PDB file of C-alpha atoms and ligand atoms in Angstrom:
ATOM      1  CA  MET A  16       9.552  -4.948   4.419  1.00  0.00           C
ATOM      2  CA  GLN A  17      10.564  -2.229   1.998  1.00  0.00           C
ATOM      3  CA  LEU A  18       7.612  -1.687  -0.393  1.00  0.00           C
ATOM      4  CA  ASN A  19       9.168   0.897  -2.666  1.00  0.00           C
ATOM      5  CA  ASN A  20      10.368  -1.193  -5.632  1.00  0.00           C
ATOM      6  CA  ALA A  21       8.854  -4.402  -4.197  1.00  0.00           C
ATOM      7  CA  ARG A  22       7.571  -6.778  -6.896  1.00  0.00           C
ATOM      8  CA  ILE A  23       4.324  -8.331  -5.733  1.00  0.00           C
ATOM      9  CA  LEU A  24       2.188 -11.225  -6.954  1.00  0.00           C
ATOM     10  CA  LEU A  25      -1.347 -10.504  -5.718  1.00  0.00           C
ATOM     11  CA  THR A  26      -3.969 -13.240  -6.103  1.00  0.00           C
ATOM     12  CA  GLY A  27      -7.667 -12.395  -6.036  1.00  0.00           C
ATOM     13  CA  ALA A  28      -6.694  -9.045  -7.544  1.00  0.00           C
ATOM     14  CA  THR A  29     -10.070  -8.524  -9.242  1.00  0.00           C
ATOM     15  CA  GLY A  30     -12.027  -8.798  -5.978  1.00  0.00           C
ATOM     16  CA  GLY A  31     -13.081  -6.124  -3.505  1.00  0.00           C
ATOM     17  CA  LEU A  32     -10.108  -6.422  -1.161  1.00  0.00           C
ATOM     18  CA  GLY A  33      -7.735  -7.305  -4.013  1.00  0.00           C
ATOM     19  CA  GLN A  34      -8.443  -4.072  -5.893  1.00  0.00           C
ATOM     20  CA  ALA A  35      -8.022  -2.018  -2.707  1.00  0.00           C
ATOM     21  CA  LEU A  36      -4.733  -3.796  -1.952  1.00  0.00           C
ATOM     22  CA  ALA A  37      -3.529  -3.208  -5.502  1.00  0.00           C
ATOM     23  CA  ARG A  38      -4.232   0.547  -5.228  1.00  0.00           C
ATOM     24  CA  THR A  39      -2.569   0.848  -1.807  1.00  0.00           C
ATOM     25  CA  LEU A  40       0.515  -1.181  -2.758  1.00  0.00           C
ATOM     26  CA  SER A  41       0.888   0.648  -6.037  1.00  0.00           C
ATOM     27  CA  ALA A  42       0.708   4.009  -4.213  1.00  0.00           C
ATOM     28  CA  ALA A  43       3.455   2.719  -1.880  1.00  0.00           C
ATOM     29  CA  GLY A  44       5.762   2.249  -4.882  1.00  0.00           C
ATOM     30  CA  ALA A  45       5.340  -1.483  -5.480  1.00  0.00           C
ATOM     31  CA  THR A  46       5.003  -3.039  -8.944  1.00  0.00           C
ATOM     32  CA  LEU A  47       2.251  -5.618  -9.260  1.00  0.00           C
ATOM     33  CA  LEU A  48       1.540  -8.884 -11.016  1.00  0.00           C
ATOM     34  CA  LEU A  49      -2.235  -9.303 -10.689  1.00  0.00           C
ATOM     35  CA  ALA A  50      -3.821 -12.769 -10.696  1.00  0.00           C
ATOM     36  CA  GLY A  51      -7.492 -13.709 -11.092  1.00  0.00           C
ATOM     37  CA  ARG A  52      -9.661 -15.946 -13.249  1.00  0.00           C
ATOM     38  CA  ASP A  53     -11.245 -13.414 -15.582  1.00  0.00           C
ATOM     39  CA  PRO A  54      -8.794 -11.988 -18.179  1.00  0.00           C
ATOM     40  CA  ALA A  55     -11.084  -9.049 -19.072  1.00  0.00           C
ATOM     41  CA  ARG A  56     -11.518  -7.947 -15.421  1.00  0.00           C
ATOM     42  CA  LEU A  57      -7.791  -8.403 -14.846  1.00  0.00           C
ATOM     43  CA  ALA A  58      -6.892  -6.264 -17.851  1.00  0.00           C
ATOM     44  CA  ASP A  59      -9.288  -3.594 -16.618  1.00  0.00           C
ATOM     45  CA  CYS A  60      -7.691  -3.605 -13.126  1.00  0.00           C
ATOM     46  CA  ALA A  61      -4.177  -3.513 -14.605  1.00  0.00           C
ATOM     47  CA  ASN A  62      -5.090  -0.603 -16.919  1.00  0.00           C
ATOM     48  CA  ARG A  63      -6.467   1.396 -14.012  1.00  0.00           C
ATOM     49  CA  LEU A  64      -3.159   0.996 -12.127  1.00  0.00           C
ATOM     50  CA  GLY A  65      -1.132   1.714 -15.240  1.00  0.00           C
ATOM     51  CA  GLY A  66       2.653   1.801 -15.215  1.00  0.00           C
ATOM     52  CA  ALA A  67       4.430  -1.528 -15.205  1.00  0.00           C
ATOM     53  CA  THR A  68       1.461  -3.529 -13.830  1.00  0.00           C
ATOM     54  CA  GLN A  69       1.164  -7.002 -15.338  1.00  0.00           C
ATOM     55  CA  SER A  70      -1.484  -9.690 -15.022  1.00  0.00           C
ATOM     56  CA  VAL A  71      -1.871 -13.443 -15.311  1.00  0.00           C
ATOM     57  CA  SER A  72      -5.183 -15.285 -15.443  1.00  0.00           C
ATOM     58  CA  ALA A  73      -5.474 -18.562 -13.573  1.00  0.00           C
ATOM     59  CA  ASP A  74      -7.878 -20.777 -11.682  1.00  0.00           C
ATOM     60  CA  LEU A  75      -5.810 -21.483  -8.574  1.00  0.00           C
ATOM     61  CA  THR A  76      -7.648 -24.724  -7.852  1.00  0.00           C
ATOM     62  CA  ARG A  77      -5.974 -26.211 -10.950  1.00  0.00           C
ATOM     63  CA  GLN A  78      -2.462 -27.652 -10.636  1.00  0.00           C
ATOM     64  CA  GLN A  79      -1.344 -26.512 -14.104  1.00  0.00           C
ATOM     65  CA  ASP A  80      -2.561 -22.960 -13.447  1.00  0.00           C
ATOM     66  CA  ILE A  81      -0.585 -22.782 -10.189  1.00  0.00           C
ATOM     67  CA  GLU A  82       2.529 -23.804 -12.114  1.00  0.00           C
ATOM     68  CA  ALA A  83       1.818 -21.181 -14.803  1.00  0.00           C
ATOM     69  CA  VAL A  84       1.337 -18.423 -12.192  1.00  0.00           C
ATOM     70  CA  ALA A  85       4.550 -19.445 -10.380  1.00  0.00           C
ATOM     71  CA  ALA A  86       6.475 -19.330 -13.682  1.00  0.00           C
ATOM     72  CA  ALA A  87       5.011 -15.900 -14.499  1.00  0.00           C
ATOM     73  CA  ALA A  88       5.943 -14.688 -10.999  1.00  0.00           C
ATOM     74  CA  ARG A  89       9.563 -15.816 -11.384  1.00  0.00           C
ATOM     75  CA  ASP A  90       9.747 -14.081 -14.788  1.00  0.00           C
ATOM     76  CA  PHE A  91       8.330 -10.989 -13.074  1.00  0.00           C
ATOM     77  CA  ASP A  92      11.136 -11.205 -10.462  1.00  0.00           C
ATOM     78  CA  VAL A  93       8.624 -11.387  -7.614  1.00  0.00           C
ATOM     79  CA  ASN A  94       9.745 -10.899  -4.023  1.00  0.00           C
ATOM     80  CA  VAL A  95       6.326 -10.701  -2.295  1.00  0.00           C
ATOM     81  CA  LEU A  96       3.460 -13.186  -2.609  1.00  0.00           C
ATOM     82  CA  ILE A  97       0.044 -12.139  -1.326  1.00  0.00           C
ATOM     83  CA  ASN A  98      -2.363 -15.076  -1.083  1.00  0.00           C
ATOM     84  CA  ASN A  99      -5.634 -13.144  -1.182  1.00  0.00           C
ATOM     85  CA  ALA A 100      -7.953 -15.145  -3.508  1.00  0.00           C
ATOM     86  CA  GLY A 101     -10.821 -16.697  -1.584  1.00  0.00           C
ATOM     87  CA  ILE A 102     -14.431 -17.791  -1.666  1.00  0.00           C
ATOM     88  CA  ASN A 103     -17.091 -18.200   0.990  1.00  0.00           C
ATOM     89  CA  ALA A 104     -20.009 -20.614   1.254  1.00  0.00           C
ATOM     90  CA  PHE A 105     -22.603 -19.672   3.853  1.00  0.00           C
ATOM     91  CA  GLY A 106     -24.830 -22.560   4.903  1.00  0.00           C
ATOM     92  CA  LEU A 107     -25.247 -25.407   7.346  1.00  0.00           C
ATOM     93  CA  TYR A 108     -22.466 -27.935   6.838  1.00  0.00           C
ATOM     94  CA  GLU A 109     -24.728 -31.004   6.560  1.00  0.00           C
ATOM     95  CA  ARG A 110     -26.784 -29.337   3.844  1.00  0.00           C
ATOM     96  CA  GLN A 111     -23.850 -28.268   1.683  1.00  0.00           C
ATOM     97  CA  ASP A 112     -22.847 -30.603  -1.107  1.00  0.00           C
ATOM     98  CA  TRP A 113     -19.374 -32.080  -1.016  1.00  0.00           C
ATOM     99  CA  PRO A 114     -18.030 -30.418  -4.199  1.00  0.00           C
ATOM    100  CA  ALA A 115     -18.887 -26.986  -2.758  1.00  0.00           C
ATOM    101  CA  ILE A 116     -17.070 -27.823   0.495  1.00  0.00           C
ATOM    102  CA  GLN A 117     -14.060 -29.107  -1.452  1.00  0.00           C
ATOM    103  CA  GLN A 118     -13.970 -25.897  -3.500  1.00  0.00           C
ATOM    104  CA  VAL A 119     -13.845 -23.817  -0.307  1.00  0.00           C
ATOM    105  CA  ILE A 120     -10.902 -25.836   1.038  1.00  0.00           C
ATOM    106  CA  ALA A 121      -9.154 -25.907  -2.355  1.00  0.00           C
ATOM    107  CA  THR A 122      -9.419 -22.153  -2.897  1.00  0.00           C
ATOM    108  CA  ASN A 123      -8.811 -20.835   0.621  1.00  0.00           C
ATOM    109  CA  LEU A 124      -6.264 -23.355   1.910  1.00  0.00           C
ATOM    110  CA  LEU A 125      -4.762 -25.681  -0.699  1.00  0.00           C
ATOM    111  CA  ALA A 126      -4.169 -22.994  -3.356  1.00  0.00           C
ATOM    112  CA  PRO A 127      -2.157 -20.675  -1.037  1.00  0.00           C
ATOM    113  CA  MET A 128      -0.188 -23.665   0.275  1.00  0.00           C
ATOM    114  CA  GLN A 129       0.562 -24.921  -3.239  1.00  0.00           C
ATOM    115  CA  LEU A 130       1.464 -21.534  -4.699  1.00  0.00           C
ATOM    116  CA  THR A 131       3.736 -20.860  -1.719  1.00  0.00           C
ATOM    117  CA  HIS A 132       5.356 -24.263  -2.197  1.00  0.00           C
ATOM    118  CA  ALA A 133       5.991 -23.543  -5.874  1.00  0.00           C
ATOM    119  CA  LEU A 134       7.547 -20.125  -5.159  1.00  0.00           C
ATOM    120  CA  LEU A 135       9.437 -20.768  -1.919  1.00  0.00           C
ATOM    121  CA  PRO A 136      12.847 -21.672  -3.409  1.00  0.00           C
ATOM    122  CA  TRP A 137      12.659 -18.515  -5.538  1.00  0.00           C
ATOM    123  CA  LEU A 138      11.591 -16.292  -2.626  1.00  0.00           C
ATOM    124  CA  LYS A 139      14.355 -17.683  -0.400  1.00  0.00           C
ATOM    125  CA  SER A 140      16.921 -16.649  -3.004  1.00  0.00           C
ATOM    126  CA  ARG A 141      15.779 -12.967  -2.868  1.00  0.00           C
ATOM    127  CA  GLU A 142      17.555 -10.475  -0.619  1.00  0.00           C
ATOM    128  CA  GLN A 143      14.247  -9.558   1.054  1.00  0.00           C
ATOM    129  CA  ALA A 144      10.965 -11.424   0.588  1.00  0.00           C
ATOM    130  CA  ALA A 145       7.566 -11.877   2.172  1.00  0.00           C
ATOM    131  CA  ILE A 146       4.483 -14.079   2.002  1.00  0.00           C
ATOM    132  CA  VAL A 147       1.197 -12.545   3.154  1.00  0.00           C
ATOM    133  CA  ASN A 148      -1.736 -14.866   3.822  1.00  0.00           C
ATOM    134  CA  ILE A 149      -5.170 -13.260   4.013  1.00  0.00           C
ATOM    135  CA  GLY A 150      -7.031 -15.156   6.708  1.00  0.00           C
ATOM    136  CA  SER A 151     -10.197 -14.234   8.558  1.00  0.00           C
ATOM    137  CA  THR A 152     -11.499 -13.730  12.090  1.00  0.00           C
ATOM    138  CA  PHE A 153     -13.329 -17.038  11.458  1.00  0.00           C
ATOM    139  CA  GLY A 154      -9.924 -18.775  11.324  1.00  0.00           C
ATOM    140  CA  SER A 155      -9.605 -18.149  15.066  1.00  0.00           C
ATOM    141  CA  LEU A 156     -13.306 -17.897  15.885  1.00  0.00           C
ATOM    142  CA  PRO A 157     -15.054 -20.608  13.835  1.00  0.00           C
ATOM    143  CA  PHE A 158     -18.673 -19.606  13.348  1.00  0.00           C
ATOM    144  CA  PRO A 159     -21.879 -21.605  12.760  1.00  0.00           C
ATOM    145  CA  GLY A 160     -22.968 -21.365   9.126  1.00  0.00           C
ATOM    146  CA  PHE A 161     -19.323 -20.948   8.049  1.00  0.00           C
ATOM    147  CA  THR A 162     -17.869 -24.307   9.102  1.00  0.00           C
ATOM    148  CA  ALA A 163     -16.022 -25.160   5.873  1.00  0.00           C
ATOM    149  CA  TYR A 164     -14.758 -21.581   5.422  1.00  0.00           C
ATOM    150  CA  SER A 165     -13.677 -21.380   9.094  1.00  0.00           C
ATOM    151  CA  SER A 166     -11.857 -24.716   8.735  1.00  0.00           C
ATOM    152  CA  ALA A 167      -9.962 -23.484   5.675  1.00  0.00           C
ATOM    153  CA  LYS A 168      -9.009 -20.190   7.351  1.00  0.00           C
ATOM    154  CA  ALA A 169      -7.965 -21.972  10.583  1.00  0.00           C
ATOM    155  CA  GLY A 170      -5.791 -24.238   8.421  1.00  0.00           C
ATOM    156  CA  LEU A 171      -4.318 -21.195   6.684  1.00  0.00           C
ATOM    157  CA  ARG A 172      -3.443 -19.668  10.062  1.00  0.00           C
ATOM    158  CA  GLY A 173      -1.725 -22.902  11.123  1.00  0.00           C
ATOM    159  CA  PHE A 174       0.130 -22.983   7.811  1.00  0.00           C
ATOM    160  CA  SER A 175       1.295 -19.373   8.309  1.00  0.00           C
ATOM    161  CA  GLN A 176       2.531 -20.090  11.833  1.00  0.00           C
ATOM    162  CA  GLY A 177       4.350 -23.309  10.905  1.00  0.00           C
ATOM    163  CA  LEU A 178       5.978 -21.757   7.848  1.00  0.00           C
ATOM    164  CA  ARG A 179       7.004 -18.582   9.724  1.00  0.00           C
ATOM    165  CA  ARG A 180       8.769 -20.728  12.342  1.00  0.00           C
ATOM    166  CA  GLU A 181      10.407 -22.847   9.631  1.00  0.00           C
ATOM    167  CA  LEU A 182      11.657 -19.753   7.761  1.00  0.00           C
ATOM    168  CA  ALA A 183      12.875 -17.867  10.841  1.00  0.00           C
ATOM    169  CA  ASP A 184      16.503 -18.112   9.659  1.00  0.00           C
ATOM    170  CA  SER A 185      15.672 -17.097   6.064  1.00  0.00           C
ATOM    171  CA  PRO A 186      15.039 -13.728   4.365  1.00  0.00           C
ATOM    172  CA  VAL A 187      11.346 -14.625   3.910  1.00  0.00           C
ATOM    173  CA  GLU A 188       8.861 -13.034   6.319  1.00  0.00           C
ATOM    174  CA  VAL A 189       5.472 -14.727   6.727  1.00  0.00           C
ATOM    175  CA  VAL A 190       2.633 -12.360   7.624  1.00  0.00           C
ATOM    176  CA  HIS A 191      -0.855 -13.605   8.477  1.00  0.00           C
ATOM    177  CA  VAL A 192      -3.712 -11.129   8.692  1.00  0.00           C
ATOM    178  CA  ALA A 193      -7.208 -11.869   9.947  1.00  0.00           C
ATOM    179  CA  PRO A 194      -9.788  -9.241   8.967  1.00  0.00           C
ATOM    180  CA  ARG A 195     -13.364  -9.274  10.266  1.00  0.00           C
ATOM    181  CA  ALA A 196     -16.202  -8.784   7.722  1.00  0.00           C
ATOM    182  CA  ILE A 197     -15.353  -6.541   4.768  1.00  0.00           C
ATOM    183  CA  ALA A 198     -17.928  -4.903   2.477  1.00  0.00           C
ATOM    184  CA  THR A 199     -17.212  -6.900  -0.698  1.00  0.00           C
ATOM    185  CA  ALA A 200     -19.027  -9.272  -3.061  1.00  0.00           C
ATOM    186  CA  LEU A 201     -17.657 -12.236  -1.051  1.00  0.00           C
ATOM    187  CA  ASN A 202     -20.652 -11.761   1.255  1.00  0.00           C
ATOM    188  CA  ASN A 203     -24.015 -12.497  -0.360  1.00  0.00           C
ATOM    189  CA  ASP A 204     -27.312 -10.930   0.696  1.00  0.00           C
ATOM    190  CA  ALA A 205     -27.926 -13.627   3.329  1.00  0.00           C
ATOM    191  CA  VAL A 206     -24.536 -12.979   4.980  1.00  0.00           C
ATOM    192  CA  ASN A 207     -25.091  -9.214   4.887  1.00  0.00           C
ATOM    193  CA  ALA A 208     -28.518  -9.663   6.506  1.00  0.00           C
ATOM    194  CA  LEU A 209     -26.997 -11.938   9.173  1.00  0.00           C
ATOM    195  CA  ASN A 210     -24.226  -9.441   9.912  1.00  0.00           C
ATOM    196  CA  LEU A 211     -26.789  -6.676  10.217  1.00  0.00           C
ATOM    197  CA  GLU A 212     -28.902  -8.649  12.682  1.00  0.00           C
ATOM    198  CA  LEU A 213     -25.851  -9.728  14.715  1.00  0.00           C
ATOM    199  CA  GLY A 214     -24.494  -6.173  14.726  1.00  0.00           C
ATOM    200  CA  SER A 215     -21.281  -7.365  13.017  1.00  0.00           C
ATOM    201  CA  HIS A 216     -19.544  -4.433  11.393  1.00  0.00           C
ATOM    202  CA  ALA A 217     -18.268  -4.713   7.790  1.00  0.00           C
ATOM    203  CA  ASP A 218     -15.120  -2.644   7.155  1.00  0.00           C
ATOM    204  CA  ALA A 219     -14.408  -0.722   3.949  1.00  0.00           C
ATOM    205  CA  PRO A 220     -11.922  -2.583   1.686  1.00  0.00           C
ATOM    206  CA  ASP A 221      -9.583   0.442   1.453  1.00  0.00           C
ATOM    207  CA  ALA A 222      -9.333   0.685   5.255  1.00  0.00           C
ATOM    208  CA  VAL A 223      -8.513  -3.037   5.541  1.00  0.00           C
ATOM    209  CA  ALA A 224      -5.980  -2.780   2.707  1.00  0.00           C
ATOM    210  CA  ARG A 225      -4.176   0.026   4.586  1.00  0.00           C
ATOM    211  CA  GLN A 226      -3.969  -2.159   7.719  1.00  0.00           C
ATOM    212  CA  ILE A 227      -2.636  -5.110   5.714  1.00  0.00           C
ATOM    213  CA  VAL A 228       0.005  -2.985   3.998  1.00  0.00           C
ATOM    214  CA  ALA A 229       1.043  -1.556   7.375  1.00  0.00           C
ATOM    215  CA  ALA A 230       1.410  -5.119   8.744  1.00  0.00           C
ATOM    216  CA  LEU A 231       3.531  -6.097   5.729  1.00  0.00           C
ATOM    217  CA  ARG A 232       5.727  -3.004   6.087  1.00  0.00           C
ATOM    218  CA  ALA A 233       6.273  -3.679   9.786  1.00  0.00           C
ATOM    219  CA  GLY A 234       6.863  -7.399   9.219  1.00  0.00           C
ATOM    220  CA  ARG A 235       4.193  -8.239  11.800  1.00  0.00           C
ATOM    221  CA  GLY A 236       3.805 -12.022  12.058  1.00  0.00           C
ATOM    222  CA  GLU A 237       0.085 -12.098  12.813  1.00  0.00           C
ATOM    223  CA  ARG A 238      -2.513  -9.350  12.965  1.00  0.00           C
ATOM    224  CA  HIS A 239      -6.210  -9.572  13.879  1.00  0.00           C
ATOM    225  CA  PHE A 240      -8.308  -6.588  12.852  1.00  0.00           C
ATOM    226  CA  GLY A 241     -11.392  -5.173  14.547  1.00  0.00           C
ATOM    227  CA  PHE A 242     -12.775  -4.959  18.066  1.00  0.00           C
ATOM    228  CA  PRO A 243     -14.474  -6.890  19.709  1.00  0.00           C
ATOM    229  CA  GLU A 244     -13.719  -9.651  17.131  1.00  0.00           C
ATOM    230  CA  ARG A 245     -10.030  -9.644  18.137  1.00  0.00           C
ATOM    231  CA  LEU A 246     -10.974 -10.199  21.804  1.00  0.00           C
ATOM    232  CA  PHE A 247     -13.431 -13.020  21.000  1.00  0.00           C
ATOM    233  CA  ALA A 248     -10.849 -14.734  18.779  1.00  0.00           C
ATOM    234  CA  TRP A 249      -8.362 -14.638  21.662  1.00  0.00           C
ATOM    235  CA  LEU A 250     -10.993 -15.891  24.119  1.00  0.00           C
ATOM    236  CA  ASN A 251     -11.821 -18.786  21.782  1.00  0.00           C
ATOM    237  CA  GLY A 252      -8.164 -19.832  22.042  1.00  0.00           C
ATOM    238  CA  VAL A 253      -8.093 -19.888  25.844  1.00  0.00           C
ATOM    239  CA  ALA A 254     -11.707 -20.750  26.766  1.00  0.00           C
ATOM    240  CA  PRO A 255     -13.559 -22.252  23.772  1.00  0.00           C
ATOM    241  CA  ALA A 256     -16.427 -23.503  25.973  1.00  0.00           C
ATOM    242  CA  LEU A 257     -17.357 -19.879  26.710  1.00  0.00           C
ATOM    243  CA  ILE A 258     -17.578 -19.166  22.987  1.00  0.00           C
ATOM    244  CA  ASP A 259     -19.598 -22.392  22.456  1.00  0.00           C
ATOM    245  CA  GLN A 260     -22.157 -21.022  24.904  1.00  0.00           C
ATOM    246  CA  ALA A 261     -22.178 -17.521  23.452  1.00  0.00           C
ATOM    247  CA  LEU A 262     -22.653 -18.791  19.890  1.00  0.00           C
ATOM    248  CA  LYS A 263     -25.338 -21.313  20.931  1.00  0.00           C
ATOM    249  CA  SER A 264     -27.492 -18.327  21.763  1.00  0.00           C
ATOM    250  CA  LYS A 265     -26.988 -17.019  18.184  1.00  0.00           C
ATOM    251  CA  LEU A 266     -27.675 -20.312  16.400  1.00  0.00           C
ATOM    252  CA  ALA A 267     -31.379 -19.675  15.783  1.00  0.00           C
ATOM    253  CA  ILE A 268     -30.505 -16.359  14.098  1.00  0.00           C
ATOM    254  CA  VAL A 269     -27.871 -18.053  11.899  1.00  0.00           C
ATOM    255  CA  LYS A 270     -30.350 -20.784  10.920  1.00  0.00           C
ATOM    256  CA  ARG A 271     -32.942 -18.202   9.970  1.00  0.00           C
ATOM    257  CA  HIS A 272     -30.556 -16.611   7.479  1.00  0.00           C
ATOM    258  CA  VAL A 273     -29.024 -19.687   5.777  1.00  0.00           C
TER     259      VAL A 273
HETATM  260  N1  NAP B  27     -15.183  -9.982   2.512  1.00  0.00           N
HETATM  261  C1  NAP B  27     -15.044 -10.389   3.770  1.00  0.00           C
HETATM  262  O1  NAP B  27     -15.967 -10.273   4.592  1.00  0.00           O
HETATM  263  C2  NAP B  27     -13.744 -10.987   4.215  1.00  0.00           C
HETATM  264  C3  NAP B  27     -13.462 -11.051   5.589  1.00  0.00           C
HETATM  265  C4  NAP B  27     -12.275 -11.614   6.022  1.00  0.00           C
HETATM  266  C5  NAP B  27     -11.385 -12.128   5.086  1.00  0.00           C
HETATM  267  N2  NAP B  27     -11.677 -12.068   3.759  1.00  0.00           N
HETATM  268  C6  NAP B  27     -10.736 -12.645   2.812  1.00  0.00           C
HETATM  269  O2  NAP B  27     -10.266 -11.633   1.936  1.00  0.00           O
HETATM  270  C7  NAP B  27      -9.848 -12.239   0.697  1.00  0.00           C
HETATM  271  C8  NAP B  27     -10.426 -11.439  -0.466  1.00  0.00           C
HETATM  272  O3  NAP B  27     -11.835 -11.543  -0.432  1.00  0.00           O
HETATM  273  P1  NAP B  27     -12.818 -10.419  -1.023  1.00  0.00           P
HETATM  274  O4  NAP B  27     -13.676  -9.997   0.079  1.00  0.00           O
HETATM  275  O5  NAP B  27     -12.049  -9.422  -1.796  1.00  0.00           O
HETATM  276  O6  NAP B  27     -13.697 -11.338  -1.998  1.00  0.00           O
HETATM  277  P2  NAP B  27     -14.182 -11.107  -3.508  1.00  0.00           P
HETATM  278  O7  NAP B  27     -14.502  -9.676  -3.745  1.00  0.00           O
HETATM  279  O8  NAP B  27     -15.250 -12.116  -3.737  1.00  0.00           O
HETATM  280  O9  NAP B  27     -12.881 -11.481  -4.373  1.00  0.00           O
HETATM  281  C9  NAP B  27     -12.409 -12.805  -4.402  1.00  0.00           C
HETATM  282  C10 NAP B  27     -11.230 -12.888  -5.356  1.00  0.00           C
HETATM  283  O10 NAP B  27     -10.726 -14.251  -5.350  1.00  0.00           O
HETATM  284  C11 NAP B  27     -10.626 -14.695  -6.693  1.00  0.00           C
HETATM  285  N3  NAP B  27     -10.863 -16.141  -6.795  1.00  0.00           N
HETATM  286  C12 NAP B  27     -11.904 -16.857  -6.303  1.00  0.00           C
HETATM  287  N4  NAP B  27     -11.775 -18.156  -6.640  1.00  0.00           N
HETATM  288  C13 NAP B  27     -10.641 -18.259  -7.368  1.00  0.00           C
HETATM  289  C14 NAP B  27      -9.962 -19.323  -8.005  1.00  0.00           C
HETATM  290  N5  NAP B  27     -10.445 -20.598  -7.996  1.00  0.00           N
HETATM  291  N6  NAP B  27      -8.811 -19.061  -8.662  1.00  0.00           N
HETATM  292  C15 NAP B  27      -8.311 -17.819  -8.723  1.00  0.00           C
HETATM  293  N7  NAP B  27      -8.896 -16.750  -8.126  1.00  0.00           N
HETATM  294  C16 NAP B  27     -10.052 -16.978  -7.474  1.00  0.00           C
HETATM  295  C17 NAP B  27     -11.703 -13.904  -7.453  1.00  0.00           C
HETATM  296  O11 NAP B  27     -11.339 -13.862  -8.805  1.00  0.00           O
HETATM  297  P3  NAP B  27     -12.431 -13.903 -10.017  1.00  0.00           P
HETATM  298  O12 NAP B  27     -12.416 -12.532 -10.603  1.00  0.00           O
HETATM  299  O13 NAP B  27     -11.867 -14.910 -10.918  1.00  0.00           O
HETATM  300  O14 NAP B  27     -13.755 -14.312  -9.414  1.00  0.00           O
HETATM  301  C18 NAP B  27     -11.582 -12.547  -6.796  1.00  0.00           C
HETATM  302  O15 NAP B  27     -10.512 -11.820  -7.360  1.00  0.00           O
HETATM  303  C19 NAP B  27     -10.333 -13.690   0.757  1.00  0.00           C
HETATM  304  O16 NAP B  27      -9.259 -14.528   1.097  1.00  0.00           O
HETATM  305  C20 NAP B  27     -11.353 -13.677   1.880  1.00  0.00           C
HETATM  306  O17 NAP B  27     -11.513 -14.925   2.493  1.00  0.00           O
HETATM  307  C21 NAP B  27     -12.826 -11.491   3.296  1.00  0.00           C
END
């Protein structure tokens, strides 16, 4: 994917990874349409990038906001959609209330699917186009304490794979990336403490953004970042019972932190 002169809709642009992606893409010559919920934070992010950066505020769990963002993206002449907005909810599934679980699925899975659906005819009519879905290691290695989030990210990975295969004869590339933990506000103090005790490394947002942009440039279908997370995610695909056993031994630690 040629990034110089690409026109990119980036959701979750006000977040930790979103801001790093915006800087990296902008430095690569792309022009950005930033999306987030908070108009003031969006304006601040857009001002820092300068140039022709535009922004649109929207809550992507609302149907009418998705339609408004899609319309703004067409007006912007978008040719790349990056589905980056996301939320986490750390806790034991049975103790989480249903609205919180629904919000996790709506934000991490339904919103990217719906925004993609709204923009697909437009993207298919471009000479070169791409959709980038920001998944997670947990999408291939579902983890106790993150059941709803893991379910949403596993669904997003399935969506990316199905869509990529359906668009194989079109100009639209579908890239799915699965980072391990990143040092952003997505992870609350309890998650940070858990990661510390488990020895799970949290990457810097700028480093992850560079890997994502490299994957987009190369048109890589699916990329998993970080070792040993990449190996465990693969192992979970071929021998899930081994991972069941390994994670059973970590359950008491997870329960202590929720
Ligand atoms: N941090 C990690 O450990 C990690 C690891 C792997 C993958 N990821 C993925 O990376 C992506 C970015 O996460 P992050 O770490 O940058 O998190 P973050 O700093 O918390 O940022 C989340 C972004 O999503 C936006 N957002 C949340 N709910 C929204 C909604 N209903 N409508 C519109 N926008 C909404 C937020 O906008 P507001 O300004 O409106 O709040 C914010 O811009 C997510 O998909 C996440 O799952 C993160």
